[in-house]
Amino acid sequence: MTTIKIGLEVHCQLNTKTKIFCHCPTMGEDIPNSRTCQICLGHPGSKPLFNKEVMFQALKVALALNCKINKSFFFSRKTYFYPDMPKDFQITQYEIPIAEHGSLDEIRIKRIHMEEDPGKLVHKGTNTLIDYNRSGVPLIEIVTEPDIKSPEQARAFLNKLITILEYLNVYERKSETSLRADVNISINNGKRAEVKNVNGVKEVERVLKYEIERQKREGQKIQETRHWDPNKGKTIPMRKKETEEDYGYIFEPDLTEITLEDKTIETTKKNLPELADERAKRYIREYLINEKDATVLTQELILAELFEKISKKINPQLAAKWLQRDLLKLANYNKKEIHELDLDEDEIINLLELVESKKITDNVAKDLLIKLLDNKIKVKDYIEKEKLVAVSDKGLIEKICKEVIKENPQAVDDYKKGNAKALHFIVGKVMAKTRGAATPEEVNNIIKKLI
Ligand code: ZN
Ligand code: MN
C-alpha cells in the first residue's frame, strides 16, 4: 500500500475593500495597473500603512480554525528577485504569525499568517507584461501539517475551508485564482516535492493525482520544487528546494509591532457567525430535513440562503429535495458550481409552488428547471403558453389512453402476446400526447386496465 503525506500552503485573497498596505481598492477597475500607488508599486521611499481590517479578518479565520492567537506579532520582509514584486521583497509574517496550532476536522493547521499578494505576470506571445492591480491585495496563508492522506481528502479540506471563509464573509468565490496553493507531497516516506502556485481546488486535486503516479514511477530522491503546467497536465522540476531561511527574512522596520487586546479577541470570538456545520444541525432540527440534504445545502452560502428563502413559502423537505437533488445535479451536469448559475430565486419559488400544489408533475418541473437556467423563462407564462398544467383529470387521461390504444393495434397485440416493451411504447405515446403532464405510473395503470 502506498502511504501518502500531503501538506498544503493555501493562499486566500481576503475581501477587504482596500489593499493591505495602502488605500488602493482591491476590486473594481480592470484596466491593468489602474489600481496602484507608490506603495503597491514599491517605489523607493514609500512606506506601508497597515490596514487593520486585514487583521480582523485573519483573526476571525484563526478563531474559526481553532488556532492559538499570538497577541503580539509583526511583519517581516521575505527577499526574492522577481518582476511581480518590484521592491524585491514581500511583506509577510515569518517569526511570529498571527495564529498557530489550529485544526479543521482531522487536519492540523500549523500556522496562519498575513501577507501581500504580488503583481500578476501576463504572458503575451514572447512578451511578458505585468499588472500590479493585484500587488498588495491581502492574503492569508494557511499552512497545514502533512496530515492529508489522499487527493480527495485535500479537495474536501479545501472545499470546507472555502465554505468557512465564505460564511465568515472574508472571501469571494469569484474565481479559481482567488485561492492558490503550494502543494507538498511525498509517498512511501520518500523525499518531498513541492508544487508551487496551483490555482483552485480542482487543480490541486489534479496535481496530487499526477504527483502520486509520477513519484511511484520515478521515485523522489531529492527534495525539490516543481512547476505545474496545467495545459500539459504535468509537473516539471524548477529547482532544488530552498529552505525558508534562504529567503533571508528580516524584520520590516516600516511597520511597528502589533498588539491584540484580549477584549478584541473575545468580542471577535463571541461574534463569529453561525458556520456551515452548525447551520446543517439547525436545518435538521428546525426544518426536519435529513442529514445528507442539510450537509449539501449548507456547503455554499448562497444555496443555504436560497433554501431558507424558499422554505418560507413551501414545504422545506420538498425544497431540500429539489435543491439538493435536481438543482445540484443540473449544476454538475453543466460543470458549474451553484454560485456560477444565474439563479432567479422568485422563479424557482414559482416553480416549486406549482410542484407542491401538484399543478405540474415532477417531470414537467425538471424540464422547466433546465429551461429556467438556460433560457430564463417565466415559469407561469411558459406553463400557460405550452399548456403544461398537470392532467389531473382522470377522465381526460383515459380518453387519451383509449385513443392511443386505437391508433396502435399492433403494439397492443404484441403486449397481449407477452412483449413487455410494447407497453412502454404505448405509455410513451400517451406521455407524448399529454406532454409529460401525466405521471407514467398513472398512465401505466390505466393502460393495463384498458387492455
Ligand atoms: Zn496602492
Ligand atoms: Mn506565501
Tab-separated table of C-alpha atoms and ligand atoms in Angstrom:
chain	number	residue	atom	x	y	z
A	1	MET	CA	0.000	0.000	0.000
A	2	THR	CA	1.173	3.490	-0.797
A	3	THR	CA	1.446	5.838	2.147
A	4	ILE	CA	0.769	9.413	1.153
A	5	LYS	CA	1.625	12.576	3.062
A	6	ILE	CA	0.247	15.855	1.818
A	7	GLY	CA	0.653	19.318	3.281
A	8	LEU	CA	-0.856	22.474	1.841
A	9	GLU	CA	0.090	26.127	1.986
A	10	VAL	CA	-3.099	27.817	0.957
A	11	HIS	CA	-3.157	31.468	-0.082
A	12	CYS	CA	-6.604	33.037	0.027
A	13	GLN	CA	-7.403	36.549	-1.109
A	14	LEU	CA	-9.311	38.427	1.563
A	15	ASN	CA	-12.192	40.645	0.511
A	16	THR	CA	-11.267	43.886	2.269
A	17	LYS	CA	-12.172	46.995	0.281
A	18	THR	CA	-8.620	48.313	0.206
A	19	LYS	CA	-5.198	46.701	-0.063
A	20	ILE	CA	-3.133	45.555	2.906
A	21	PHE	CA	-0.519	48.348	2.969
A	22	CYS	CA	-2.118	51.222	1.018
A	23	HIS	CA	-5.508	52.743	0.237
A	24	CYS	CA	-5.862	51.362	-3.306
A	25	PRO	CA	-9.086	49.416	-3.920
A	26	THR	CA	-8.779	45.612	-4.152
A	27	MET	CA	-11.637	45.302	-6.651
A	28	GLY	CA	-13.193	47.306	-9.439
A	29	GLU	CA	-11.473	48.787	-12.473
A	30	ASP	CA	-9.832	46.033	-14.518
A	31	ILE	CA	-7.581	48.201	-16.684
A	32	PRO	CA	-4.073	46.916	-15.879
A	33	ASN	CA	-2.160	48.999	-13.326
A	34	SER	CA	-5.093	51.353	-12.740
A	35	ARG	CA	-5.441	50.499	-9.049
A	36	THR	CA	-1.910	51.280	-7.946
A	37	CYS	CA	0.088	53.843	-5.988
A	38	GLN	CA	3.679	54.406	-4.909
A	39	ILE	CA	3.294	51.905	-2.075
A	40	CYS	CA	1.919	48.946	-4.005
A	41	LEU	CA	4.266	49.714	-6.914
A	42	GLY	CA	7.134	49.549	-4.432
A	43	HIS	CA	8.616	52.964	-5.153
A	44	PRO	CA	11.778	53.640	-3.134
A	45	GLY	CA	10.995	55.642	-0.040
A	46	SER	CA	7.288	54.746	0.071
A	47	LYS	CA	6.174	53.344	3.396
A	48	PRO	CA	3.477	50.727	4.065
A	49	LEU	CA	0.441	51.593	6.219
A	50	PHE	CA	-1.175	48.521	7.759
A	51	ASN	CA	-4.899	48.044	7.023
A	52	LYS	CA	-6.251	46.692	10.321
A	53	GLU	CA	-9.311	45.240	8.628
A	54	VAL	CA	-6.978	42.536	7.295
A	55	MET	CA	-6.042	41.666	10.862
A	56	PHE	CA	-9.690	41.461	11.950
A	57	GLN	CA	-10.484	39.148	9.052
A	58	ALA	CA	-7.431	36.978	9.739
A	59	LEU	CA	-8.442	36.836	13.402
A	60	LYS	CA	-11.906	35.572	12.501
A	61	VAL	CA	-10.411	32.830	10.328
A	62	ALA	CA	-7.911	31.881	13.029
A	63	LEU	CA	-10.645	31.568	15.644
A	64	ALA	CA	-12.908	29.575	13.332
A	65	LEU	CA	-9.987	27.189	12.740
A	66	ASN	CA	-9.405	26.754	16.479
A	67	CYS	CA	-5.991	28.409	16.446
A	68	LYS	CA	-3.955	29.793	19.275
A	69	ILE	CA	-3.756	33.564	18.721
A	70	ASN	CA	-0.446	35.372	19.142
A	71	LYS	CA	-1.362	38.587	20.913
A	72	SER	CA	1.728	40.340	19.694
A	73	PHE	CA	3.153	39.888	16.215
A	74	PHE	CA	4.996	41.745	13.463
A	75	PHE	CA	5.795	41.703	9.772
A	76	SER	CA	8.982	40.650	8.005
A	77	ARG	CA	10.490	41.093	4.564
A	78	LYS	CA	10.884	37.946	2.500
A	79	THR	CA	13.574	38.748	-0.018
A	80	TYR	CA	13.391	37.479	-3.561
A	81	PHE	CA	14.008	38.812	-7.030
A	82	TYR	CA	11.150	38.589	-9.494
A	83	PRO	CA	9.344	41.224	-11.573
A	84	ASP	CA	5.992	40.596	-9.829
A	85	MET	CA	7.438	42.327	-6.744
A	86	PRO	CA	9.385	45.465	-7.723
A	87	LYS	CA	10.753	46.220	-4.269
A	88	ASP	CA	12.351	42.737	-4.282
A	89	PHE	CA	10.779	41.642	-1.053
A	90	GLN	CA	7.318	40.578	0.016
A	91	ILE	CA	5.961	41.883	3.309
A	92	THR	CA	4.782	38.793	5.157
A	93	GLN	CA	4.909	37.224	8.591
A	94	TYR	CA	7.585	34.735	9.459
A	95	GLU	CA	8.870	34.558	13.023
A	96	ILE	CA	5.569	35.188	14.805
A	97	PRO	CA	2.436	34.795	12.691
A	98	ILE	CA	-0.972	35.983	13.863
A	99	ALA	CA	-2.048	32.437	14.737
A	100	GLU	CA	-0.730	28.886	15.149
A	101	HIS	CA	-1.725	25.342	16.141
A	102	GLY	CA	-5.295	25.074	14.900
A	103	SER	CA	-7.309	22.355	13.224
A	104	LEU	CA	-10.008	21.726	10.682
A	105	ASP	CA	-11.552	18.341	11.385
A	106	GLU	CA	-8.678	15.873	11.467
A	107	ILE	CA	-6.179	18.155	9.696
A	108	ARG	CA	-3.859	20.167	11.916
A	109	ILE	CA	-3.224	23.790	10.975
A	110	LYS	CA	0.384	24.726	11.594
A	111	ARG	CA	0.073	28.479	11.199
A	112	ILE	CA	-1.884	31.328	9.644
A	113	HIS	CA	-0.182	34.486	8.546
A	114	MET	CA	-0.983	37.675	6.637
A	115	GLU	CA	0.926	38.892	3.605
A	116	GLU	CA	0.658	40.932	0.430
A	117	ASP	CA	-0.106	39.429	-2.962
A	118	PRO	CA	2.489	40.140	-5.655
A	119	GLY	CA	1.563	41.524	-9.074
A	120	LYS	CA	0.405	39.302	-11.895
A	121	LEU	CA	2.520	38.370	-14.901
A	122	VAL	CA	0.625	38.281	-18.190
A	123	HIS	CA	2.321	36.339	-20.959
A	124	LYS	CA	1.586	37.543	-24.488
A	125	GLY	CA	3.484	35.728	-27.213
A	126	THR	CA	7.142	36.175	-26.387
A	127	ASN	CA	6.440	39.197	-24.182
A	128	THR	CA	5.625	39.292	-20.522
A	129	LEU	CA	3.512	42.139	-19.174
A	130	ILE	CA	2.948	42.929	-15.520
A	131	ASP	CA	-0.281	44.022	-13.887
A	132	TYR	CA	0.189	45.472	-10.409
A	133	ASN	CA	-3.516	45.772	-9.638
A	134	ARG	CA	-3.118	42.570	-7.635
A	135	SER	CA	0.012	43.809	-5.882
A	136	GLY	CA	-0.874	44.469	-2.255
A	137	VAL	CA	-4.170	42.582	-2.227
A	138	PRO	CA	-4.311	40.996	1.243
A	139	LEU	CA	-3.701	37.279	1.545
A	140	ILE	CA	-3.904	34.913	4.413
A	141	GLU	CA	-1.688	31.918	4.105
A	142	ILE	CA	-2.969	28.851	5.888
A	143	VAL	CA	-0.315	26.175	6.350
A	144	THR	CA	-1.333	22.639	7.275
A	145	GLU	CA	0.742	19.887	8.820
A	146	PRO	CA	1.296	16.979	6.371
A	147	ASP	CA	-1.834	15.240	7.690
A	148	ILE	CA	-3.712	14.858	4.416
A	149	LYS	CA	-3.655	11.316	3.057
A	150	SER	CA	-5.238	11.495	-0.394
A	151	PRO	CA	-6.095	13.912	-3.210
A	152	GLU	CA	-9.782	13.505	-2.368
A	153	GLN	CA	-9.158	14.438	1.244
A	154	ALA	CA	-7.235	17.510	0.062
A	155	ARG	CA	-10.201	18.540	-2.051
A	156	ALA	CA	-12.637	18.020	0.826
A	157	PHE	CA	-10.378	20.029	3.143
A	158	LEU	CA	-10.142	22.935	0.696
A	159	ASN	CA	-13.854	22.942	-0.019
A	160	LYS	CA	-14.608	23.002	3.672
A	161	LEU	CA	-12.074	25.773	4.193
A	162	ILE	CA	-13.662	27.850	1.424
A	163	THR	CA	-17.085	27.317	2.974
A	164	ILE	CA	-15.793	28.597	6.314
A	165	LEU	CA	-14.159	31.659	4.715
A	166	GLU	CA	-17.351	32.385	2.839
A	167	TYR	CA	-19.529	32.122	5.952
A	168	LEU	CA	-17.092	34.432	7.746
A	169	ASN	CA	-17.609	36.906	4.905
A	170	VAL	CA	-13.891	37.330	4.265
A	171	TYR	CA	-13.636	35.639	0.870
A	172	GLU	CA	-15.359	35.708	-2.538
A	173	ARG	CA	-15.685	32.571	-4.615
A	174	LYS	CA	-15.280	34.722	-7.696
A	175	SER	CA	-12.552	32.873	-9.496
A	176	GLU	CA	-10.270	29.915	-9.162
A	177	THR	CA	-7.285	32.235	-8.733
A	178	SER	CA	-8.595	33.730	-5.501
A	179	LEU	CA	-7.251	30.528	-3.919
A	180	ARG	CA	-3.725	29.419	-4.754
A	181	ALA	CA	-1.873	26.634	-3.044
A	182	ASP	CA	1.647	25.332	-2.754
A	183	VAL	CA	1.274	21.592	-2.579
A	184	ASN	CA	3.741	19.381	-0.693
A	185	ILE	CA	3.613	15.679	-1.301
A	186	SER	CA	5.717	12.647	-0.506
A	187	ILE	CA	4.905	8.975	-0.846
A	188	ASN	CA	6.237	5.907	0.929
A	189	ASN	CA	8.443	8.078	3.177
A	190	GLY	CA	10.439	9.350	0.198
A	191	LYS	CA	11.641	12.923	-0.195
A	192	ARG	CA	9.136	15.686	-0.663
A	193	ALA	CA	8.202	17.537	-3.812
A	194	GLU	CA	6.641	20.949	-3.555
A	195	VAL	CA	4.476	22.104	-6.452
A	196	LYS	CA	4.200	25.880	-6.450
A	197	ASN	CA	1.272	28.107	-7.210
A	198	VAL	CA	-1.594	25.805	-8.109
A	199	ASN	CA	-4.831	27.654	-8.877
A	200	GLY	CA	-8.069	26.429	-7.378
A	201	VAL	CA	-9.345	23.254	-5.753
A	202	LYS	CA	-9.776	21.138	-8.867
A	203	GLU	CA	-6.217	21.808	-9.972
A	204	VAL	CA	-4.834	20.891	-6.549
A	205	GLU	CA	-6.541	17.532	-6.809
A	206	ARG	CA	-5.221	17.042	-10.353
A	207	VAL	CA	-1.665	17.901	-9.312
A	208	LEU	CA	-1.785	15.469	-6.400
A	209	LYS	CA	-3.076	12.618	-8.530
A	210	TYR	CA	-0.373	13.308	-11.091
A	211	GLU	CA	2.394	13.522	-8.481
A	212	ILE	CA	1.403	10.248	-6.813
A	213	GLU	CA	1.711	8.425	-10.117
A	214	ARG	CA	4.919	10.235	-11.050
A	215	GLN	CA	6.592	9.572	-7.718
A	216	LYS	CA	5.580	5.908	-7.875
A	217	ARG	CA	7.151	5.697	-11.304
A	218	GLU	CA	10.280	7.828	-10.837
A	219	GLY	CA	10.784	7.873	-7.085
A	220	GLN	CA	11.742	11.119	-5.344
A	221	LYS	CA	15.354	11.077	-4.209
A	222	ILE	CA	15.824	14.773	-3.524
A	223	GLN	CA	13.665	17.447	-2.011
A	224	GLU	CA	12.714	19.751	-4.849
A	225	THR	CA	10.352	22.455	-6.057
A	226	ARG	CA	8.320	21.720	-9.166
A	227	HIS	CA	6.188	23.742	-11.515
A	228	TRP	CA	2.703	22.643	-12.661
A	229	ASP	CA	1.809	23.068	-16.304
A	230	PRO	CA	-1.991	22.862	-16.413
A	231	ASN	CA	-2.093	22.605	-20.204
A	232	LYS	CA	0.263	19.648	-20.396
A	233	GLY	CA	-1.120	18.254	-17.129
A	234	LYS	CA	2.320	17.575	-15.665
A	235	THR	CA	4.875	18.952	-13.232
A	236	ILE	CA	8.443	19.835	-14.175
A	237	PRO	CA	11.411	20.389	-11.850
A	238	MET	CA	12.146	24.052	-11.076
A	239	ARG	CA	14.899	23.962	-8.510
A	240	LYS	CA	16.203	22.054	-5.573
A	241	LYS	CA	14.097	23.104	-2.645
A	242	GLU	CA	15.470	26.113	-0.852
A	243	THR	CA	14.752	26.326	2.851
A	244	GLU	CA	12.709	29.161	4.310
A	245	GLU	CA	15.945	30.584	5.779
A	246	ASP	CA	17.292	31.065	2.256
A	247	TYR	CA	14.833	33.923	1.783
A	248	GLY	CA	16.830	35.994	4.230
A	249	TYR	CA	13.871	37.213	6.236
A	250	ILE	CA	14.423	40.447	8.084
A	251	PHE	CA	12.138	42.424	10.392
A	252	GLU	CA	10.082	45.035	8.473
A	253	PRO	CA	11.264	48.325	10.003
A	254	ASP	CA	8.498	50.461	8.461
A	255	LEU	CA	5.741	48.730	10.446
A	256	THR	CA	5.503	48.568	14.200
A	257	GLU	CA	4.751	45.526	16.297
A	258	ILE	CA	1.013	44.973	16.584
A	259	THR	CA	-0.716	44.019	19.812
A	260	LEU	CA	-4.158	42.455	20.002
A	261	GLU	CA	-6.140	43.140	23.132
A	262	ASP	CA	-7.849	40.271	24.939
A	263	LYS	CA	-11.118	42.148	24.596
A	264	THR	CA	-10.780	42.256	20.781
A	265	ILE	CA	-10.158	38.526	20.631
A	266	GLU	CA	-13.076	37.749	22.959
A	267	THR	CA	-15.515	40.004	21.114
A	268	THR	CA	-14.489	38.592	17.738
A	269	LYS	CA	-14.939	35.067	19.050
A	270	LYS	CA	-18.334	35.883	20.500
A	271	ASN	CA	-19.472	37.464	17.242
A	272	LEU	CA	-18.392	34.657	14.913
A	273	PRO	CA	-21.347	33.862	12.644
A	274	GLU	CA	-23.101	30.524	12.506
A	275	LEU	CA	-20.860	28.287	10.379
A	276	ALA	CA	-21.902	25.552	7.967
A	277	ASP	CA	-21.771	22.625	10.421
A	278	GLU	CA	-23.944	24.444	12.960
A	279	ARG	CA	-26.298	25.574	10.255
A	280	ALA	CA	-26.708	21.998	8.999
A	281	LYS	CA	-27.625	20.912	12.526
A	282	ARG	CA	-30.159	23.701	12.759
A	283	TYR	CA	-31.746	22.685	9.458
A	284	ILE	CA	-32.178	19.128	10.704
A	285	ARG	CA	-33.736	20.449	13.913
A	286	GLU	CA	-35.877	23.273	12.546
A	287	TYR	CA	-36.817	22.124	9.079
A	288	LEU	CA	-36.780	18.381	9.790
A	289	ILE	CA	-34.740	17.622	6.694
A	290	ASN	CA	-32.331	14.699	6.564
A	291	GLU	CA	-28.636	14.930	7.352
A	292	LYS	CA	-27.450	14.451	3.793
A	293	ASP	CA	-29.658	17.238	2.440
A	294	ALA	CA	-28.633	19.525	5.302
A	295	THR	CA	-24.916	18.924	4.722
A	296	VAL	CA	-25.121	19.528	0.997
A	297	LEU	CA	-27.363	22.583	1.269
A	298	THR	CA	-25.066	24.347	3.719
A	299	GLN	CA	-21.904	23.878	1.650
A	300	GLU	CA	-22.427	27.032	-0.330
A	301	LEU	CA	-23.811	30.044	1.440
A	302	ILE	CA	-25.975	31.111	-1.484
A	303	LEU	CA	-27.555	27.672	-1.661
A	304	ALA	CA	-28.263	27.742	2.083
A	305	GLU	CA	-29.798	31.182	1.791
A	306	LEU	CA	-31.875	30.134	-1.206
A	307	PHE	CA	-33.131	27.150	0.785
A	308	GLU	CA	-34.180	29.287	3.730
A	309	LYS	CA	-35.916	31.764	1.477
A	310	ILE	CA	-37.827	29.042	-0.374
A	311	SER	CA	-38.725	27.307	2.878
A	312	LYS	CA	-40.709	30.345	3.938
A	313	LYS	CA	-43.046	29.669	1.005
A	314	ILE	CA	-43.114	25.927	0.522
A	315	ASN	CA	-42.564	22.738	2.462
A	316	PRO	CA	-38.869	22.613	3.480
A	317	GLN	CA	-38.499	18.908	2.796
A	318	LEU	CA	-39.753	19.408	-0.731
A	319	ALA	CA	-37.470	22.421	-1.170
A	320	ALA	CA	-34.490	20.458	0.170
A	321	LYS	CA	-35.172	17.567	-2.156
A	322	TRP	CA	-35.387	19.785	-5.219
A	323	LEU	CA	-32.347	21.890	-4.419
A	324	GLN	CA	-30.163	19.042	-3.242
A	325	ARG	CA	-31.188	16.578	-5.907
A	326	ASP	CA	-32.261	18.416	-9.025
A	327	LEU	CA	-30.599	21.806	-8.918
A	328	LEU	CA	-27.195	20.397	-7.949
A	329	LYS	CA	-27.497	17.618	-10.481
A	330	LEU	CA	-28.126	20.202	-13.167
A	331	ALA	CA	-25.192	22.285	-11.973
A	332	ASN	CA	-22.929	19.224	-12.069
A	333	TYR	CA	-24.158	18.325	-15.487
A	334	ASN	CA	-23.303	21.816	-16.728
A	335	LYS	CA	-19.957	21.566	-14.905
A	336	LYS	CA	-20.842	24.604	-12.859
A	337	GLU	CA	-20.963	25.418	-9.204
A	338	ILE	CA	-24.051	26.900	-7.642
A	339	HIS	CA	-22.596	30.394	-7.483
A	340	GLU	CA	-21.882	30.229	-11.206
A	341	LEU	CA	-25.530	29.598	-12.059
A	342	ASP	CA	-27.541	32.714	-12.677
A	343	LEU	CA	-30.457	31.818	-10.405
A	344	ASP	CA	-33.745	33.673	-10.362
A	345	GLU	CA	-34.957	32.912	-6.839
A	346	ASP	CA	-38.518	34.065	-7.431
A	347	GLU	CA	-38.920	31.863	-10.483
A	348	ILE	CA	-37.595	28.850	-8.568
A	349	ILE	CA	-40.168	29.573	-5.861
A	350	ASN	CA	-42.897	29.846	-8.521
A	351	LEU	CA	-41.849	26.513	-9.956
A	352	LEU	CA	-41.748	24.688	-6.635
A	353	GLU	CA	-45.090	26.134	-5.571
A	354	LEU	CA	-46.599	24.541	-8.651
A	355	VAL	CA	-44.940	21.225	-7.766
A	356	GLU	CA	-46.188	21.425	-4.195
A	357	SER	CA	-49.758	22.103	-5.230
A	358	LYS	CA	-49.458	19.264	-7.775
A	359	LYS	CA	-50.370	21.624	-10.611
A	360	ILE	CA	-47.433	20.280	-12.575
A	361	THR	CA	-45.764	16.865	-12.460
A	362	ASP	CA	-42.173	16.215	-11.391
A	363	ASN	CA	-41.215	15.518	-14.993
A	364	VAL	CA	-42.556	18.817	-16.234
A	365	ALA	CA	-40.888	20.608	-13.334
A	366	LYS	CA	-37.495	19.024	-14.050
A	367	ASP	CA	-37.784	20.100	-17.619
A	368	LEU	CA	-38.774	23.605	-16.606
A	369	LEU	CA	-35.855	23.865	-14.217
A	370	ILE	CA	-33.478	23.210	-17.120
A	371	LYS	CA	-35.266	25.846	-19.189
A	372	LEU	CA	-35.177	28.240	-16.257
A	373	LEU	CA	-31.387	28.017	-16.080
A	374	ASP	CA	-30.843	28.053	-19.847
A	375	ASN	CA	-33.326	30.461	-21.341
A	376	LYS	CA	-34.561	32.471	-18.406
A	377	ILE	CA	-38.226	31.664	-18.993
A	378	LYS	CA	-41.000	32.957	-16.779
A	379	VAL	CA	-42.430	29.771	-15.279
A	380	LYS	CA	-46.086	30.774	-15.109
A	381	ASP	CA	-46.214	32.267	-18.614
A	382	TYR	CA	-44.433	29.289	-20.080
A	383	ILE	CA	-46.787	26.761	-18.497
A	384	GLU	CA	-49.791	28.708	-19.675
A	385	LYS	CA	-48.460	29.012	-23.212
A	386	GLU	CA	-47.378	25.387	-23.524
A	387	LYS	CA	-50.409	24.026	-21.667
A	388	LEU	CA	-48.285	22.074	-19.220
A	389	VAL	CA	-50.657	22.104	-16.285
A	390	ALA	CA	-50.910	18.581	-14.929
A	391	VAL	CA	-53.602	16.399	-16.394
A	392	SER	CA	-55.139	15.590	-13.067
A	393	ASP	CA	-58.411	14.892	-14.802
A	394	LYS	CA	-58.564	11.077	-14.833
A	395	GLY	CA	-61.243	11.141	-17.497
A	396	LEU	CA	-59.039	13.080	-19.884
A	397	ILE	CA	-56.058	10.755	-19.399
A	398	GLU	CA	-58.318	7.778	-20.004
A	399	LYS	CA	-59.621	9.352	-23.158
A	400	ILE	CA	-56.078	9.851	-24.460
A	401	CYS	CA	-55.182	6.269	-23.488
A	402	LYS	CA	-58.129	4.961	-25.453
A	403	GLU	CA	-57.092	6.987	-28.490
A	404	VAL	CA	-53.567	5.643	-28.332
A	405	ILE	CA	-54.795	2.049	-27.974
A	406	LYS	CA	-56.980	2.544	-31.005
A	407	GLU	CA	-54.156	4.050	-33.054
A	408	ASN	CA	-51.629	1.321	-32.205
A	409	PRO	CA	-53.314	-2.080	-32.588
A	410	GLN	CA	-50.018	-3.814	-33.402
A	411	ALA	CA	-48.394	-2.704	-30.121
A	412	VAL	CA	-51.489	-3.717	-28.159
A	413	ASP	CA	-51.362	-7.126	-29.811
A	414	ASP	CA	-47.641	-7.513	-29.027
A	415	TYR	CA	-48.241	-6.630	-25.398
A	416	LYS	CA	-51.028	-9.192	-25.144
A	417	LYS	CA	-48.613	-11.803	-26.567
A	418	GLY	CA	-46.268	-11.030	-23.690
A	419	ASN	CA	-43.952	-8.383	-25.115
A	420	ALA	CA	-43.394	-6.043	-22.129
A	421	LYS	CA	-41.596	-3.492	-24.278
A	422	ALA	CA	-44.788	-2.893	-26.219
A	423	LEU	CA	-46.320	-1.456	-23.029
A	424	HIS	CA	-43.503	1.074	-22.731
A	425	PHE	CA	-44.165	2.080	-26.297
A	426	ILE	CA	-47.873	2.662	-25.648
A	427	VAL	CA	-47.221	4.543	-22.396
A	428	GLY	CA	-44.658	6.636	-24.246
A	429	LYS	CA	-47.240	7.605	-26.849
A	430	VAL	CA	-49.670	8.700	-24.122
A	431	MET	CA	-46.941	10.643	-22.335
A	432	ALA	CA	-46.117	12.392	-25.592
A	433	LYS	CA	-49.742	13.363	-26.113
A	434	THR	CA	-50.056	14.724	-22.570
A	435	ARG	CA	-46.567	16.244	-22.975
A	436	GLY	CA	-45.360	14.684	-19.759
A	437	ALA	CA	-48.134	16.293	-17.787
A	438	ALA	CA	-49.452	12.911	-16.641
A	439	THR	CA	-47.300	10.657	-14.479
A	440	PRO	CA	-46.030	7.415	-16.089
A	441	GLU	CA	-47.350	5.339	-13.160
A	442	GLU	CA	-50.828	6.693	-13.667
A	443	VAL	CA	-50.757	6.032	-17.388
A	444	ASN	CA	-49.313	2.559	-16.854
A	445	ASN	CA	-52.164	1.611	-14.558
A	446	ILE	CA	-54.846	2.947	-16.858
A	447	ILE	CA	-53.436	1.223	-19.946
A	448	LYS	CA	-53.157	-2.120	-18.125
A	449	LYS	CA	-56.750	-1.734	-17.015
A	450	LEU	CA	-57.952	-0.902	-20.524
A	451	ILE	CA	-56.156	-3.614	-22.483
B	1	ZN	ZN	-1.527	51.167	-3.670
B	2	MN	MN	3.067	32.918	0.962
